[in-house]
Short mmCIF file of C-alpha atoms in Angstrom, two decimals:
data_model
loop_
_atom_site.label_atom_id
_atom_site.label_comp_id
_atom_site.label_asym_id
_atom_site.label_seq_id
_atom_site.Cartn_x
_atom_site.Cartn_y
_atom_site.Cartn_z
CA UNK T 1 -38.03 2.68 -13.80
CA UNK T 2 -37.72 6.10 -12.26
CA UNK T 3 -36.52 6.36 -8.75
CA UNK T 4 -35.06 9.11 -6.66
CA UNK T 5 -31.75 8.77 -4.92
CA UNK T 6 -32.67 11.43 -2.40
CA UNK T 7 -32.18 10.19 1.13
CA UNK T 8 -35.36 9.93 3.15
CA UNK T 9 -33.59 11.36 6.14
CA UNK T 10 -30.01 12.35 5.61
CA UNK T 11 -27.65 13.67 8.22
CA UNK T 12 -26.19 17.16 7.88
CA UNK T 13 -22.51 16.88 7.00
CA UNK T 14 -22.68 13.75 4.93
CA UNK T 15 -25.63 14.99 2.91
CA UNK T 16 -23.62 18.09 2.00
CA UNK T 17 -20.61 15.98 1.10
CA UNK T 18 -22.61 13.43 -0.88
CA UNK T 19 -24.93 15.80 -2.70
CA UNK T 20 -22.82 16.03 -5.84
CA UNK T 21 -21.82 12.37 -5.60
CA UNK T 22 -25.21 10.82 -5.93
CA UNK T 23 -26.24 8.92 -9.01
CA UNK T 24 -28.21 11.46 -10.98
CA UNK T 25 -29.31 9.96 -14.25
CA UNK T 26 -31.82 7.46 -12.95
CA UNK T 27 -33.66 10.28 -11.23
CA UNK T 28 -36.71 11.75 -12.83
CA UNK T 29 -37.84 15.06 -11.35
CA UNK T 30 -41.44 14.61 -12.39
CA UNK T 31 -41.62 11.22 -10.74
CA UNK T 32 -39.78 12.38 -7.64
CA UNK T 33 -42.64 12.00 -5.10
CA UNK T 34 -43.35 8.47 -6.36
CA UNK T 35 -39.64 7.72 -6.39
CA UNK T 36 -39.27 9.02 -2.83
CA UNK T 37 -42.07 6.79 -1.72
CA UNK T 38 -40.58 3.76 -3.42
CA UNK T 39 -37.20 4.47 -1.93
CA UNK T 40 -38.64 4.89 1.56
CA UNK T 41 -40.35 1.56 1.04
CA UNK T 42 -37.10 -0.09 0.03
CA UNK T 43 -35.29 1.48 3.00
CA UNK T 44 -37.98 0.15 5.35
CA UNK T 45 -37.83 -3.33 3.77
CA UNK T 46 -34.06 -3.44 4.11
CA UNK T 47 -34.28 -2.33 7.74
CA UNK T 48 -36.76 -5.15 8.36
CA UNK T 49 -34.51 -7.57 6.47
CA UNK T 50 -31.61 -6.67 8.77
CA UNK T 51 -33.84 -7.91 11.57
CA UNK T 52 -34.43 -11.20 9.74
CA UNK T 53 -37.72 -10.49 7.89
CA UNK T 54 -37.47 -12.78 4.87
CA UNK T 55 -40.49 -11.42 3.02
CA UNK T 56 -39.18 -7.84 3.25
CA UNK T 57 -35.76 -9.05 2.14
CA UNK T 58 -37.07 -10.76 -0.98
CA UNK T 59 -39.11 -7.66 -1.80
CA UNK T 60 -36.19 -5.28 -1.45
CA UNK T 61 -33.93 -7.53 -3.52
CA UNK T 62 -36.53 -7.88 -6.28
CA UNK T 63 -37.07 -4.14 -6.25
CA UNK T 64 -33.29 -3.60 -6.46
CA UNK T 65 -32.80 -5.53 -9.71
CA UNK T 66 -33.94 -2.70 -12.08
CA UNK T 67 -31.77 -0.22 -10.16
CA UNK T 68 -28.71 -2.45 -10.44
CA UNK T 69 -29.33 -2.90 -14.16
CA UNK T 70 -29.67 0.86 -14.58
CA UNK T 71 -26.40 1.56 -12.75
CA UNK T 72 -24.57 -1.16 -14.71
CA UNK T 73 -25.89 0.14 -18.05
CA UNK T 74 -24.74 3.65 -17.21
CA UNK T 75 -21.28 2.29 -16.38
CA UNK T 76 -21.16 0.82 -19.89
CA UNK T 77 -21.75 -2.86 -19.07
CA UNK T 78 -22.96 -4.74 -22.16
CA UNK T 79 -26.37 -6.42 -22.12
CA UNK T 80 -24.87 -9.93 -22.00
CA UNK T 81 -23.15 -9.15 -18.71
CA UNK T 82 -26.04 -7.38 -16.99
CA UNK T 83 -27.30 -10.59 -15.36
CA UNK T 84 -23.83 -11.29 -13.99
CA UNK T 85 -23.64 -7.80 -12.47
CA UNK T 86 -27.13 -8.23 -10.99
CA UNK T 87 -26.16 -11.58 -9.48
CA UNK T 88 -22.84 -10.35 -8.08
CA UNK T 89 -24.46 -7.21 -6.64
CA UNK T 90 -27.25 -9.20 -4.96
CA UNK T 91 -24.62 -11.50 -3.41
CA UNK T 92 -22.68 -8.43 -2.22
CA UNK T 93 -25.85 -6.91 -0.76
CA UNK T 94 -26.39 -10.16 1.12
CA UNK T 95 -22.83 -10.17 2.44
CA UNK T 96 -22.69 -6.53 3.57
CA UNK T 97 -26.33 -5.88 4.47
CA UNK T 98 -25.23 -4.96 8.00
CA UNK T 99 -23.51 -1.81 6.61
CA UNK T 100 -26.82 -0.26 5.51
CA UNK T 101 -27.98 2.55 7.79
CA UNK T 102 -31.81 2.81 7.61
CA UNK T 103 -31.70 6.57 8.26
CA UNK T 104 -29.91 7.05 4.95
CA UNK T 105 -30.64 6.48 1.27
CA UNK T 106 -30.99 2.81 0.35
CA UNK T 107 -30.66 3.60 -3.35
CA UNK T 108 -27.35 5.47 -2.89
CA UNK T 109 -26.03 2.52 -0.85
CA UNK T 110 -27.14 0.03 -3.49
CA UNK T 111 -25.86 2.19 -6.39
CA UNK T 112 -22.39 2.28 -4.80
CA UNK T 113 -22.31 -1.54 -4.55
CA UNK T 114 -23.70 -2.01 -8.06
CA UNK T 115 -21.19 0.48 -9.46
CA UNK T 116 -18.34 -1.46 -7.91
CA UNK T 117 -19.58 -4.79 -9.28
CA UNK T 118 -20.12 -3.20 -12.72
CA UNK T 119 -16.50 -2.02 -12.75
CA UNK T 120 -15.39 -5.55 -11.78
CA UNK T 121 -17.43 -6.95 -14.68
CA UNK T 122 -15.91 -4.45 -17.12
CA UNK T 123 -12.39 -5.30 -15.92
CA UNK T 124 -12.99 -9.02 -16.23
CA UNK T 125 -14.52 -8.48 -19.68
CA UNK T 126 -11.41 -6.52 -20.67
CA UNK T 127 -9.16 -9.36 -19.49
CA UNK T 128 -11.21 -11.96 -21.35
CA UNK T 129 -11.36 -9.78 -24.48
CA UNK T 130 -7.60 -9.72 -24.73
CA UNK T 131 -7.49 -13.55 -24.70
CA UNK T 132 -10.55 -14.65 -26.63
CA UNK T 133 -11.38 -14.58 -30.32
CA UNK T 134 -14.46 -12.59 -31.29
CA UNK T 135 -17.52 -14.59 -32.37
CA UNK T 136 -17.62 -13.18 -35.92
CA UNK T 137 -13.98 -13.94 -36.45
CA UNK T 138 -14.34 -17.45 -35.04
CA UNK T 139 -17.32 -18.11 -37.32
CA UNK T 140 -15.41 -17.01 -40.42
CA UNK T 141 -12.37 -19.02 -39.51
CA UNK T 142 -14.16 -22.19 -38.47
CA UNK T 143 -17.11 -22.28 -40.87
CA UNK T 144 -16.81 -26.05 -41.32
CA UNK T 145 -17.46 -26.73 -37.65
CA UNK T 146 -20.28 -29.21 -38.32
CA UNK T 147 -18.48 -31.71 -40.52
CA UNK T 148 -17.84 -35.29 -39.30
CA UNK T 149 -14.16 -34.79 -38.48
CA UNK T 150 -14.93 -31.73 -36.40
CA UNK T 151 -17.67 -33.65 -34.56
CA UNK T 152 -15.21 -36.41 -33.67
CA UNK T 153 -12.66 -33.85 -32.53
CA UNK T 154 -15.28 -32.19 -30.37
CA UNK T 155 -16.14 -35.52 -28.78
CA UNK T 156 -12.48 -36.16 -28.05
CA UNK T 157 -12.08 -32.70 -26.60
CA UNK T 158 -15.15 -33.20 -24.44
CA UNK T 159 -13.75 -36.52 -23.17
CA UNK T 160 -10.40 -34.91 -22.40
CA UNK T 161 -12.17 -32.09 -20.58
CA UNK T 162 -14.23 -34.58 -18.52
CA UNK T 163 -11.04 -36.43 -17.59
CA UNK T 164 -9.31 -33.17 -16.69
CA UNK T 165 -12.24 -32.15 -14.47
CA UNK T 166 -12.26 -35.56 -12.81
CA UNK T 167 -8.54 -35.15 -12.05
CA UNK T 168 -9.09 -31.84 -10.21
CA UNK T 169 -8.92 -31.72 -6.38
CA UNK T 170 -12.37 -32.44 -4.83
CA UNK T 171 -13.19 -28.80 -3.89
CA UNK T 172 -12.32 -27.50 -7.35
CA UNK T 173 -14.17 -30.35 -9.07
CA UNK T 174 -17.25 -29.63 -7.00
CA UNK T 175 -17.14 -25.93 -7.93
CA UNK T 176 -16.84 -26.68 -11.66
CA UNK T 177 -19.65 -29.24 -11.54
CA UNK T 178 -22.05 -27.03 -9.60
CA UNK T 179 -21.30 -23.64 -11.14
CA UNK T 180 -20.02 -24.56 -14.59
CA UNK T 181 -21.77 -27.76 -15.64
CA UNK T 182 -25.04 -27.57 -13.72
CA UNK T 183 -25.07 -23.76 -14.17
CA UNK T 184 -26.25 -23.15 -10.64
CA UNK T 185 -25.99 -19.75 -9.02
CA UNK T 186 -23.39 -19.23 -6.31
CA UNK T 187 -26.07 -19.12 -3.65
CA UNK T 188 -27.64 -22.36 -4.84
CA UNK T 189 -24.30 -24.12 -5.12
CA UNK T 190 -23.44 -22.84 -1.66
CA UNK T 191 -26.71 -24.15 -0.24
CA UNK T 192 -26.19 -27.54 -1.89
CA UNK T 193 -22.54 -28.07 -1.01
CA UNK T 194 -22.49 -26.30 2.36
CA UNK T 195 -19.47 -24.28 1.24
CA UNK T 196 -19.15 -20.48 1.47
CA UNK T 197 -19.82 -18.64 -1.81
CA UNK T 198 -16.36 -17.06 -1.50
CA UNK T 199 -14.76 -20.52 -1.26
CA UNK T 200 -16.74 -21.72 -4.29
CA UNK T 201 -15.58 -18.71 -6.31
CA UNK T 202 -11.97 -19.25 -5.32
CA UNK T 203 -12.19 -22.97 -6.15
CA UNK T 204 -13.79 -22.23 -9.51
CA UNK T 205 -11.12 -19.66 -10.28
CA UNK T 206 -8.35 -22.13 -9.37
CA UNK T 207 -10.00 -24.90 -11.37
CA UNK T 208 -10.30 -22.69 -14.46
CA UNK T 209 -6.66 -21.71 -14.10
CA UNK T 210 -5.62 -25.37 -13.82
CA UNK T 211 -7.72 -26.36 -16.83
CA UNK T 212 -6.45 -23.46 -18.93
CA UNK T 213 -2.93 -24.37 -17.99
CA UNK T 214 -3.53 -28.01 -18.95
CA UNK T 215 -5.13 -27.29 -22.32
CA UNK T 216 -3.41 -24.10 -23.45
CA UNK T 217 -0.24 -24.14 -21.41
CA UNK T 218 -1.19 -20.78 -19.83
CA UNK T 219 0.31 -20.00 -16.43
CA UNK V 1 -28.51 -18.77 -19.39
CA UNK V 2 -30.81 -21.35 -17.87
CA UNK V 3 -33.55 -20.93 -15.31
CA UNK V 4 -31.57 -21.29 -12.04
CA UNK V 5 -29.47 -18.18 -12.75
CA UNK V 6 -32.46 -15.86 -12.97
CA UNK V 7 -32.53 -13.27 -10.18
CA UNK V 8 -35.79 -14.70 -8.79
CA UNK V 9 -34.08 -17.98 -8.04
CA UNK V 10 -31.10 -16.26 -6.47
CA UNK V 11 -33.34 -13.98 -4.41
CA UNK V 12 -35.14 -17.04 -3.09
CA UNK V 13 -31.84 -18.72 -2.19
CA UNK V 14 -30.61 -15.59 -0.42
CA UNK V 15 -33.94 -15.40 1.41
CA UNK V 16 -33.36 -18.98 2.61
CA UNK V 17 -30.00 -17.95 4.03
CA UNK V 18 -31.24 -14.75 5.71
CA UNK V 19 -30.32 -14.31 9.36
CA UNK V 20 -30.66 -11.16 11.50
CA UNK V 21 -27.54 -8.99 11.44
CA UNK V 22 -26.04 -6.51 13.89
CA UNK V 23 -25.93 -3.11 12.20
CA UNK V 24 -22.64 -1.32 11.83
CA UNK V 25 -22.57 1.53 14.40
CA UNK V 26 -22.49 5.03 12.80
CA UNK V 27 -19.04 6.41 11.85
CA UNK V 28 -19.08 9.10 14.57
CA UNK V 29 -19.65 6.48 17.25
CA UNK V 30 -16.79 4.30 16.01
CA UNK V 31 -14.59 7.42 15.82
CA UNK V 32 -15.39 8.10 19.47
CA UNK V 33 -14.44 4.53 20.38
CA UNK V 34 -11.01 4.94 18.75
CA UNK V 35 -10.51 8.39 20.32
CA UNK V 36 -11.26 6.89 23.71
CA UNK V 37 -8.22 4.62 23.34
CA UNK V 38 -6.09 7.61 22.27
CA UNK V 39 -7.40 9.51 25.33
CA UNK V 40 -6.44 6.62 27.63
CA UNK V 41 -2.87 6.72 26.23
CA UNK V 42 -2.81 10.51 26.70
CA UNK V 43 -3.90 10.14 30.33
CA UNK V 44 -1.09 7.60 30.85
CA UNK V 45 1.48 10.01 29.36
CA UNK V 46 0.15 12.93 31.43
CA UNK V 47 0.40 10.77 34.55
CA UNK V 48 4.03 10.08 33.73
CA UNK V 49 5.24 13.45 32.43
CA UNK V 50 2.76 15.83 34.12
CA UNK V 51 0.72 18.62 32.54
CA UNK V 52 2.81 21.61 33.65
CA UNK V 53 5.69 20.82 31.29
CA UNK V 54 3.42 20.98 28.24
CA UNK V 55 1.54 24.07 29.47
CA UNK V 56 4.81 25.96 30.04
CA UNK V 57 5.92 25.21 26.47
CA UNK V 58 2.54 26.28 25.13
CA UNK V 59 2.66 29.56 27.04
CA UNK V 60 6.22 30.24 25.84
CA UNK V 61 5.39 29.30 22.25
CA UNK V 62 1.68 29.58 21.39
CA UNK V 63 2.41 28.29 17.88
CA UNK V 64 3.06 24.86 19.37
CA UNK V 65 -0.34 24.94 21.09
CA UNK V 66 -2.02 25.79 17.77
CA UNK V 67 -0.05 23.00 16.05
CA UNK V 68 -1.13 20.59 18.81
CA UNK V 69 -4.80 21.50 18.36
CA UNK V 70 -4.34 21.11 14.58
CA UNK V 71 -2.87 17.63 15.08
CA UNK V 72 -5.71 16.56 17.40
CA UNK V 73 -8.38 17.83 15.00
CA UNK V 74 -6.60 16.21 12.03
CA UNK V 75 -6.68 12.91 13.90
CA UNK V 76 -10.39 13.26 14.76
CA UNK V 77 -11.43 14.26 11.21
CA UNK V 78 -9.23 11.67 9.47
CA UNK V 79 -10.58 8.86 11.69
CA UNK V 80 -14.15 10.02 11.02
CA UNK V 81 -13.39 10.11 7.27
CA UNK V 82 -11.91 6.59 7.41
CA UNK V 83 -15.01 5.20 9.13
CA UNK V 84 -17.30 7.06 6.71
CA UNK V 85 -15.45 5.65 3.70
CA UNK V 86 -16.15 2.19 5.13
CA UNK V 87 -19.86 2.61 4.43
CA UNK V 88 -20.99 2.12 0.80
CA UNK V 89 -22.68 5.18 -0.67
CA UNK V 90 -20.78 7.74 1.43
CA UNK V 91 -18.94 10.38 -0.53
CA UNK V 92 -15.19 10.30 -1.16
CA UNK V 93 -15.28 14.01 -0.22
CA UNK V 94 -15.07 12.93 3.40
CA UNK V 95 -11.35 12.78 2.75
CA UNK V 96 -11.32 16.58 2.45
CA UNK V 97 -12.51 16.96 6.05
CA UNK V 98 -9.09 16.72 7.75
CA UNK V 99 -7.32 18.94 5.18
CA UNK V 100 -7.99 22.38 6.79
CA UNK V 101 -6.76 21.04 10.15
CA UNK V 102 -3.75 19.48 8.47
CA UNK V 103 -2.91 22.94 7.11
CA UNK V 104 -3.28 24.46 10.60
CA UNK V 105 -1.03 21.75 12.06
CA UNK V 106 1.69 22.08 9.39
CA UNK V 107 1.40 25.89 9.20
CA UNK V 108 1.65 26.44 12.96
CA UNK V 109 4.58 24.00 13.22
CA UNK V 110 6.33 25.89 10.41
CA UNK V 111 5.70 29.24 12.12
CA UNK V 112 7.16 27.93 15.38
CA UNK V 113 10.16 26.74 13.44
CA UNK V 114 10.65 30.22 11.90
CA UNK V 115 10.38 31.91 15.30
CA UNK V 116 13.20 29.71 16.55
CA UNK V 117 15.34 30.75 13.60
CA UNK V 118 14.68 34.46 14.27
CA UNK V 119 15.31 34.23 18.02
CA UNK V 120 17.13 31.02 18.79
CA UNK V 121 17.09 31.24 22.57
CA UNK V 122 15.18 28.01 23.20
CA UNK V 123 16.60 24.52 23.31
CA UNK V 124 16.19 23.19 19.74
CA UNK V 125 16.40 19.58 18.75
CA UNK V 126 19.68 17.89 17.92
CA UNK V 127 19.60 15.14 15.32
CA UNK V 128 19.40 12.26 17.81
CA UNK V 129 16.57 13.99 19.69
CA UNK V 130 14.69 14.53 16.46
CA UNK V 131 15.13 10.87 15.55
CA UNK V 132 13.52 9.99 18.92
CA UNK V 133 10.44 11.82 17.63
CA UNK V 134 10.46 9.64 14.51
CA UNK V 135 10.60 6.49 16.61
CA UNK V 136 7.87 7.80 18.95
CA UNK V 137 5.45 8.73 16.15
CA UNK V 138 5.97 5.48 14.25
CA UNK V 139 5.77 3.25 17.32
CA UNK V 140 2.52 4.84 18.48
CA UNK V 141 1.11 4.92 14.95
CA UNK V 142 1.47 1.16 14.44
CA UNK V 143 -0.95 0.07 17.19
CA UNK V 144 -3.29 3.00 16.52
CA UNK V 145 -3.44 2.10 12.79
CA UNK V 146 -3.91 -1.58 13.63
CA UNK V 147 -6.79 -0.65 15.94
CA UNK V 148 -8.45 1.49 13.25
CA UNK V 149 -8.10 -1.29 10.67
CA UNK V 150 -9.53 -3.78 13.17
CA UNK V 151 -12.46 -1.44 13.84
CA UNK V 152 -13.01 -1.23 10.07
CA UNK V 153 -13.06 -5.03 9.64
CA UNK V 154 -16.88 -5.22 9.48
CA UNK V 155 -17.10 -2.23 7.16
CA UNK V 156 -16.94 -2.36 3.37
CA UNK V 157 -14.70 0.41 2.03
CA UNK V 158 -15.21 0.68 -1.71
CA UNK V 159 -12.09 2.89 -1.88
CA UNK V 160 -9.74 0.88 0.35
CA UNK V 161 -6.57 2.81 -0.45
CA UNK V 162 -8.21 6.17 0.29
CA UNK V 163 -9.57 4.75 3.56
CA UNK V 164 -6.11 3.42 4.43
CA UNK V 165 -4.55 6.85 3.80
CA UNK V 166 -7.09 8.33 6.23
CA UNK V 167 -6.19 5.60 8.75
CA UNK V 168 -2.51 6.51 8.39
CA UNK V 169 -3.17 10.23 8.72
CA UNK V 170 -5.37 9.75 11.77
CA UNK V 171 -2.88 7.56 13.61
CA UNK V 172 0.14 9.70 12.68
CA UNK V 173 -1.64 12.91 13.73
CA UNK V 174 -2.77 11.32 16.99
CA UNK V 175 0.78 10.12 17.69
CA UNK V 176 2.19 13.59 16.95
CA UNK V 177 -0.39 15.09 19.32
CA UNK V 178 0.58 12.56 22.03
CA UNK V 179 4.22 13.48 21.46
CA UNK V 180 3.38 17.07 22.47
CA UNK V 181 2.83 15.80 26.02
CA UNK V 182 6.45 14.74 26.39
CA UNK V 183 8.21 16.88 23.80
CA UNK V 184 11.31 18.30 25.47
CA UNK V 185 12.41 20.94 23.00
CA UNK V 186 11.24 23.73 20.70
CA UNK V 187 10.24 23.02 17.10
CA UNK V 188 13.26 23.41 14.84
CA UNK V 189 13.73 22.65 11.15
CA UNK V 190 15.25 19.22 11.87
CA UNK V 191 12.41 18.38 14.25
CA UNK V 192 9.72 19.57 11.87
CA UNK V 193 11.32 17.59 9.06
CA UNK V 194 11.43 14.47 11.25
CA UNK V 195 7.76 14.89 12.19
CA UNK V 196 6.81 15.32 8.53
CA UNK V 197 8.90 12.30 7.59
CA UNK V 198 7.29 10.16 10.33
CA UNK V 199 3.78 11.18 9.26
CA UNK V 200 4.70 10.52 5.60
CA UNK V 201 6.09 7.05 6.40
CA UNK V 202 2.98 6.11 8.40
CA UNK V 203 0.58 7.34 5.69
CA UNK V 204 2.48 5.64 2.84
CA UNK V 205 2.83 2.35 4.76
CA UNK V 206 -0.88 2.39 5.49
CA UNK V 207 -1.69 3.11 1.85
CA UNK V 208 0.49 0.18 0.76
CA UNK V 209 -0.56 -2.36 3.39
CA UNK V 210 -3.89 -1.06 4.68
CA UNK V 211 -5.28 -0.92 1.15
CA UNK V 212 -4.80 -4.67 0.92
CA UNK V 213 -6.14 -5.33 4.40
CA UNK V 214 -9.24 -3.25 3.75
CA UNK V 215 -9.80 -4.64 0.25
CA UNK V 216 -13.36 -5.93 0.09
CA UNK V 217 -13.06 -9.71 0.39
CA UNK V 218 -15.75 -10.48 -2.14
CA UNK V 219 -13.83 -11.45 -5.23
#
């Protein structure tokens, strides 16, 4: 998807200051007029969404997904994590939609948020990478995973995990059940439980920490 | 991942939660709001100390007048930069805006200091007087920084430490400018050093604490 990051109507000083800071590589010069039009459309939809127009909001979010993916790919986010970055960026857009100024570039605003969430994903991937065993290595080491003994061990582990989850405080248990076991999105879990997405994330984080500590003795 | 995590599902959930939002006022308008408070303090100080005292010093030593204008402009530009950094998509180059005025402020203060060395006829600061300046700048900077951080609470600074440094610079420069109203002596090396130290303390404290306070609460 080719889009322009040129502001539809930028103000003097900031446009000078931001000119070299804009995201350049998703811009195609030949498709610039079309890109401009699409961006103006997105800016108008977001402005309407700030006023509570649900249809415009869903349109602008849907139209933002390819842009978020493009920004995340450029930042070096691996394909497996692209959906996470998209989801986190859409949640951030929802949270800070009041900071968008309709006289300025929607795409530059979105690219800044997506870039931030992409960096978060890369950092979290780096942290996980230092703890986890790579798939290829795990496969070589545990090639006999499907034998009967291993199956019994897995069942026992699953039972222990269920017991550990049941022993968590109610808020943490709820977060693990909704986000981890039922694989719901934050927004859906939030709608179902009536809790803030931030609270759900914190509870999930605490629950994971408690479970890791219980099974691996990690702090 | 399973169906519910697809962006379409999330977009629908976010659409369900959509409510109209109040847009963040533009950075220049929020800067004006903060400057209004600084102006009210200045009026209070003028009412107490009078204008003639400051004017006489400025006529006797024009360098101090230039330094005062430099401090005021540094405060204006740094506050504007802080508010601009609170909007996603705005360039980090906003932080360069106060630098020329900072140079004017420091340069003119240094010149005044040199003049006093060459012709030391004026009353220059003793150590305890200079330390009064430190207390004045820091005690005025605390509420002015707190006000700026409060005004930034609805913003979303993607570079919170940089924004906090601008907050510190704005409040320290504004406090130094307010000090000009009641400054009782010529700029000497001890005084200049104290001013620089006070500004440094305020900026560093803001960078350390403000960065945390302004950290986007979306983890």
